[in-house]
Coordinates of C-alpha atoms in Angstrom, one line a residue:
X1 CA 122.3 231.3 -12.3
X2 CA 120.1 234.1 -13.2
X3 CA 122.1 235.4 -16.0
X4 CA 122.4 231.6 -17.5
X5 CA 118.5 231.3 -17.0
X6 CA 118.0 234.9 -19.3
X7 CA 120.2 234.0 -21.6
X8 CA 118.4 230.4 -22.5
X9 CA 115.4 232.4 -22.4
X10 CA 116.7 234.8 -24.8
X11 CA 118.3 232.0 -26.8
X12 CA 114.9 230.6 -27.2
X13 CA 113.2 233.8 -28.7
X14 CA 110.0 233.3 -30.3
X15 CA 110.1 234.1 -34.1
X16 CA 107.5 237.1 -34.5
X17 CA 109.0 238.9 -36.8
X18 CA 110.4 236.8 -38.9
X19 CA 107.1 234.7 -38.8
X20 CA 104.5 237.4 -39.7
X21 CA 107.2 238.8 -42.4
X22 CA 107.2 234.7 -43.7
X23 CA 102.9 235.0 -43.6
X24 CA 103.2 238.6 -45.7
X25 CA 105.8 237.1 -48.1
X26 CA 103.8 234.2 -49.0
X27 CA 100.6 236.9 -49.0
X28 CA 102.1 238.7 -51.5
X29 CA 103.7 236.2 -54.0
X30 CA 100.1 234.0 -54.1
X31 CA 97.5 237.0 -53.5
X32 CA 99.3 239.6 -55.7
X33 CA 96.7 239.7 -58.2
X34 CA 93.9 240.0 -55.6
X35 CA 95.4 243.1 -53.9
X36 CA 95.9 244.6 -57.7
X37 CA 92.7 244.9 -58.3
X38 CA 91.2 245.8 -55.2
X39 CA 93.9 249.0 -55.0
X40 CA 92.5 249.2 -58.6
X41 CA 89.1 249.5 -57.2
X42 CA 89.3 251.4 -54.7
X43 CA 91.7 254.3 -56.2
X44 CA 88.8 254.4 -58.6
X45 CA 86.3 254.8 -56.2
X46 CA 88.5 257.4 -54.0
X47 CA 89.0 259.4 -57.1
X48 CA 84.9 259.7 -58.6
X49 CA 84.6 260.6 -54.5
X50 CA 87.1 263.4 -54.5
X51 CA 86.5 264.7 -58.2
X52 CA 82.6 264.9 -56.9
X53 CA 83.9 266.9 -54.2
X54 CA 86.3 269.5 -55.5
X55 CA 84.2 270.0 -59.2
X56 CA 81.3 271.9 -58.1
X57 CA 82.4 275.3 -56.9
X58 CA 83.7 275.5 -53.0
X59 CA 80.6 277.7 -51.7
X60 CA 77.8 275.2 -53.7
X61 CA 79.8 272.3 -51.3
X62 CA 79.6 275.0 -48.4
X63 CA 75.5 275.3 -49.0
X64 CA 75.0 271.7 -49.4
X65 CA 76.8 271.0 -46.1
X66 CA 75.2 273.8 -44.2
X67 CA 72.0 272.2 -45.5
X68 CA 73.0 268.4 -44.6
X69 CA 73.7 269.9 -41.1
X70 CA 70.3 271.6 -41.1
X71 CA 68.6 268.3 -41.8
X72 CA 70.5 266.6 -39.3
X73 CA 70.3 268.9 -36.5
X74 CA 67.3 271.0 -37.2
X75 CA 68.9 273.8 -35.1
X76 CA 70.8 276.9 -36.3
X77 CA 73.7 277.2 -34.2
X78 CA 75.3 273.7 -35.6
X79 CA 74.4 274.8 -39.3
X80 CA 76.4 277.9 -38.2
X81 CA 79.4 276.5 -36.9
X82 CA 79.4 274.1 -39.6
X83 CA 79.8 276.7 -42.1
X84 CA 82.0 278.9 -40.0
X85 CA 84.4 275.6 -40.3
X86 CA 83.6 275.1 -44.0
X87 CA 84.4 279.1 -44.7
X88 CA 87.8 279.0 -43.1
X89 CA 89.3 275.8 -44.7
X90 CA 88.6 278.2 -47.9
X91 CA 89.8 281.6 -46.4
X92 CA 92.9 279.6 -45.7
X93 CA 93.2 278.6 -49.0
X94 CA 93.5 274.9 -47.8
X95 CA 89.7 273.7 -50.1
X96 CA 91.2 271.2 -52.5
X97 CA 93.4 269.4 -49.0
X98 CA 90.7 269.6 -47.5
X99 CA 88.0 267.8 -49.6
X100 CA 91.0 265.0 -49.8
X101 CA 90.8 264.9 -46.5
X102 CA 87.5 264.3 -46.6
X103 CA 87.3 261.8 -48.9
X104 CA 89.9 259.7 -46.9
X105 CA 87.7 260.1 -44.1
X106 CA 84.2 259.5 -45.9
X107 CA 86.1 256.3 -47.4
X108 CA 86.9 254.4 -44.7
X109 CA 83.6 255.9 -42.9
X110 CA 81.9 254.0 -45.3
X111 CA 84.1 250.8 -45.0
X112 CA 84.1 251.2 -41.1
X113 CA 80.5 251.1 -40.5
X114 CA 79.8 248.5 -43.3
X115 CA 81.9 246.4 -41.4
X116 CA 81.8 247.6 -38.1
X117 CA 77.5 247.6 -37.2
X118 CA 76.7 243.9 -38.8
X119 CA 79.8 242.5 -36.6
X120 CA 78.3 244.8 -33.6
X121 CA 74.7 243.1 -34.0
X122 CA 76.4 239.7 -34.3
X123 CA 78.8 240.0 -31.4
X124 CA 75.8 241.8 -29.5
X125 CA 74.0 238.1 -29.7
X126 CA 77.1 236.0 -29.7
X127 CA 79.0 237.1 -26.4
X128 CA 81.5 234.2 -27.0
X129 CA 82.4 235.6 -30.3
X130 CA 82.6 239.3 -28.8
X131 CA 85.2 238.1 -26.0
X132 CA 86.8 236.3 -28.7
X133 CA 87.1 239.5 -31.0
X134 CA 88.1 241.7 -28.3
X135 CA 91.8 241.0 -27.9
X136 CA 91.8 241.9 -31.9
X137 CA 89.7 244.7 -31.6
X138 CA 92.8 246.0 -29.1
X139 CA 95.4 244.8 -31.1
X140 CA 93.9 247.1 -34.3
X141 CA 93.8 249.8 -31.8
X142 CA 97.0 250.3 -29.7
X143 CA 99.4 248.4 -32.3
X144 CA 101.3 251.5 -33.4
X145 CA 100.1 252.3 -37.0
X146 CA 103.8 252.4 -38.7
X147 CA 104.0 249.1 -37.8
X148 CA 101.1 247.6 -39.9
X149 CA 101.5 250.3 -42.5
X150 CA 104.7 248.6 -43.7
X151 CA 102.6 245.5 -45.3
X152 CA 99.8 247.2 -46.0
X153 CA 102.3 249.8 -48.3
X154 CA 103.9 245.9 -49.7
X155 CA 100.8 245.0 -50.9
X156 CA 99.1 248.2 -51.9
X157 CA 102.1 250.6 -53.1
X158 CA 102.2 254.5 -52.5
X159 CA 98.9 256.7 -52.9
X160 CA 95.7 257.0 -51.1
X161 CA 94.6 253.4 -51.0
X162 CA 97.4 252.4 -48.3
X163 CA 95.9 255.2 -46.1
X164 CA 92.9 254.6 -46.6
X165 CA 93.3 250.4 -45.2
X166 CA 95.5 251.7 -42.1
X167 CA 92.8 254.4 -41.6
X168 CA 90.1 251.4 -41.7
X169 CA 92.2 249.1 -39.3
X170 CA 92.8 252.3 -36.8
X171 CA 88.6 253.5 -36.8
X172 CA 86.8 249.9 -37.2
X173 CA 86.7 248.6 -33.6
X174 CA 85.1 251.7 -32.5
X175 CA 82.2 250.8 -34.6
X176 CA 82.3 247.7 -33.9
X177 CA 82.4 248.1 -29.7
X178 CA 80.2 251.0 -29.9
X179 CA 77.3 249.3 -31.9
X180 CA 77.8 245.8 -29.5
X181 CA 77.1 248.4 -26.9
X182 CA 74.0 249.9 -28.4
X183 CA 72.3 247.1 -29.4
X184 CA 72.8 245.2 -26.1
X185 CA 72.2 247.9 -23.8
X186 CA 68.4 247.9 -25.3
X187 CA 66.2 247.1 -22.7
X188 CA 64.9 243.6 -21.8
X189 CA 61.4 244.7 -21.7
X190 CA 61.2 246.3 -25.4
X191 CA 62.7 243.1 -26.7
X192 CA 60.5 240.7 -24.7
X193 CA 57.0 242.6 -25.6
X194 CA 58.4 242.4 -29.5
X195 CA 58.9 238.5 -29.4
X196 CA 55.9 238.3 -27.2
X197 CA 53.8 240.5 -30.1
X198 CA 55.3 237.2 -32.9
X199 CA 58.3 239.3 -33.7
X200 CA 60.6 237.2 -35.8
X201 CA 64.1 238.1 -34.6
X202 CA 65.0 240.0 -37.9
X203 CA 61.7 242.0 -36.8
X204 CA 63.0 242.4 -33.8
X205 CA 66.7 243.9 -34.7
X206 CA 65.5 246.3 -37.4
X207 CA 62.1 247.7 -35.4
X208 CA 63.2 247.3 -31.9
X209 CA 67.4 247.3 -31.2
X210 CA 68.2 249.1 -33.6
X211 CA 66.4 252.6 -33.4
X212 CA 67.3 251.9 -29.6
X213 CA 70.9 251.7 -30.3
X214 CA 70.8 254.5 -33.2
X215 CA 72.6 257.5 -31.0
X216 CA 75.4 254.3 -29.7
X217 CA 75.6 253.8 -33.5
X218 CA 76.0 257.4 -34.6
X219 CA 78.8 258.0 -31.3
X220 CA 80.5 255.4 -33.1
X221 CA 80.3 257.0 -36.9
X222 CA 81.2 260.3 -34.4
X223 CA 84.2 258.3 -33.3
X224 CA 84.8 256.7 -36.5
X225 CA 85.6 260.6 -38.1
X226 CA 87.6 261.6 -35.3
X227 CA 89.6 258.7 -35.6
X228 CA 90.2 259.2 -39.4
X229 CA 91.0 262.5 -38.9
X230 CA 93.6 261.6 -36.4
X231 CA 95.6 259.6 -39.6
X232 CA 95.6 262.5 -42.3
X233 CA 99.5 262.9 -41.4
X234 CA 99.9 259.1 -41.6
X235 CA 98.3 259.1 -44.7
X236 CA 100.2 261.9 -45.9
X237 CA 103.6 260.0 -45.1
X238 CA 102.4 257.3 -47.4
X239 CA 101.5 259.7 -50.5
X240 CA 98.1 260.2 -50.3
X241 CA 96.7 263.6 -51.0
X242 CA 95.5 265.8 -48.5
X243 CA 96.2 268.0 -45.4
X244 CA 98.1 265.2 -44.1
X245 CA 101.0 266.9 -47.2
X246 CA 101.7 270.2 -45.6
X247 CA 101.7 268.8 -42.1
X248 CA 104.9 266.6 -43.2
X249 CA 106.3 269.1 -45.0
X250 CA 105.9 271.2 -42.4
X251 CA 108.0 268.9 -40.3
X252 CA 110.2 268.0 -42.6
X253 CA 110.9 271.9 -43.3
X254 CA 110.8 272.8 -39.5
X255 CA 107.9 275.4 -40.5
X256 CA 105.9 276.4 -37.7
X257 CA 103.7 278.7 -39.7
X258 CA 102.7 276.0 -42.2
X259 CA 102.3 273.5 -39.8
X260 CA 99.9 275.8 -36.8
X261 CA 98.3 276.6 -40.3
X262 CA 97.3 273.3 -41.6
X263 CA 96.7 272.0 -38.3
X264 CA 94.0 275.2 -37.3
X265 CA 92.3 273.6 -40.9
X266 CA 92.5 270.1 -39.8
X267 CA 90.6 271.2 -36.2
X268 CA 88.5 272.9 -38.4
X269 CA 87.3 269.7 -40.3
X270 CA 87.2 268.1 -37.0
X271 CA 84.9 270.2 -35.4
X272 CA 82.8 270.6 -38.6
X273 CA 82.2 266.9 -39.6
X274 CA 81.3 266.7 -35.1
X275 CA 78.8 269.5 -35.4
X276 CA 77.4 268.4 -38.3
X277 CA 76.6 264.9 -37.6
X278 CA 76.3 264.9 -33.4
X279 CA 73.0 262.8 -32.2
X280 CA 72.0 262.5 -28.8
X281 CA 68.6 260.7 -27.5
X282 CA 65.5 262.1 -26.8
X283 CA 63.6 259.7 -25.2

């Protein structure tokens, strides 16, 4: 009785796959033109990012981020390990990757929190719509990312653009959760003396929440870059550029020295872009 009671459920699978690959189909044949020209758009805009990075001479790039870091921080030790970081990825002859790398990452940075902090103010005042997000928000996060690369590399092709959308879909929701957190763990009191002082409620987000929730907000840029970094080698696996290349062929070769070598750079960029852009509160 069992058996005949798995088997009817069996026989009565749900269509999943065959569904979402119906939705991606029909995507792709009325939409085509739509996805053209945004891949059009952003390769463009990837490749004026990584030509402004890799032009200028390596140790002009080094300076600028040991400076951006000094701004920032306004200590010397961060400045220090930033260009420590900065100095290695060159010693090990890894500068071009690397400034891929970055671009990757400072692309779908720039996506992430574009997207990510408005939909973090909004959810912050609509809790309905937050729990309603939610279950996405997880789905983007523990779906595993080969899965949702396949359509994105249907609809976008080979390169960095494909990398860069699975990078975006993989780093948003920590934005997203991270800024909902900020924003409405700002206390009651600092929003009640605002309204009570005739602040309109734009007043209130820009003046009051957010400078509150500006070190949430940063943890979630923070998390955004560690995230991204976390998808060079799925990036490289697709064809885009960067240090994401010599980890695959590093596995595809079955060589250990390329591989601890590129990965030491990678940590390198990790630790760099933390250092350099770390906020903590104050008050």
């Amino acid at each position: 009785m069992l058996d005949t009671l798995s088997d009817a459920i069996i026989a009565a699978k749900i269509p999943v796959g065959p569904g979402v690959a119906a939705a991606f189909t029909w995507v792709q044949d009325n939409f085509f033109v739509v996805f053209d020209k945004i891949e059009v758009s952003l390769r463009e805009v990837v490749e004026a990012l990584s030509t402004a990075l890799i032009a200028p001479h390596p140790l002009i790039i080094i300076a600028l981020f040991g400076l951006v870091t000094w701004v920032l921080q306004r200590r010397l030790t961060p400045v220090a390990i930033v260009l420590v970081c900065a100095l290695f990825a060159l010693n090990q002859d890894y500068w071009e990757l690397t400034m891929q790398t970055l671009t990757l990452v400072l692309g779908s940075c720039v996506i992430c929190m574009g997207i990510g902090v408005p939909l973090g103010i909004y959810s912050a005042h609509h809790p309905r719509f937050y729990r309603a997000l939610t279950p996405l928000l997880d789905l983007m996060q523990t779906l595993p990312t080969f899965v949702y690369l396949i359509p994105v590399l249907v609809l976008f092709g080979l390169g960095m653009v494909p990398g860069l959308v699975a990078t975006v879909i993989f780093a948003m929701p920590a934005a997203i959760r991270l800024t909902e957190l900020g924003i409405r763990s700002t206390p009651t009191a600092l929003s009640e003396a605002a309204t009570a002082f005739g602040a309109t409620t734009r007043q209130r987000i820009f003046k009051v929440e957010l400078p509150w929730a500006f070190p949430q907000i940063m943890a979630g840029l923070n998390q955004t870059i560690m995230l991204s970094l976390s998808m060079v080698v799925i990036a490289g696996l697709v064809g885009a550029p960067g240090l994401g290349v010599p980890v695959v062929r590093a596995l595809n070769t079955v060589n250990a020295s390329l591989g601890f070598e590129s990965g030491a750079v990678i940590v390198a960029v990790a630790i760099m872009l933390d250092r350099m852009l770390r906020v903590e509160r104050t008050t």
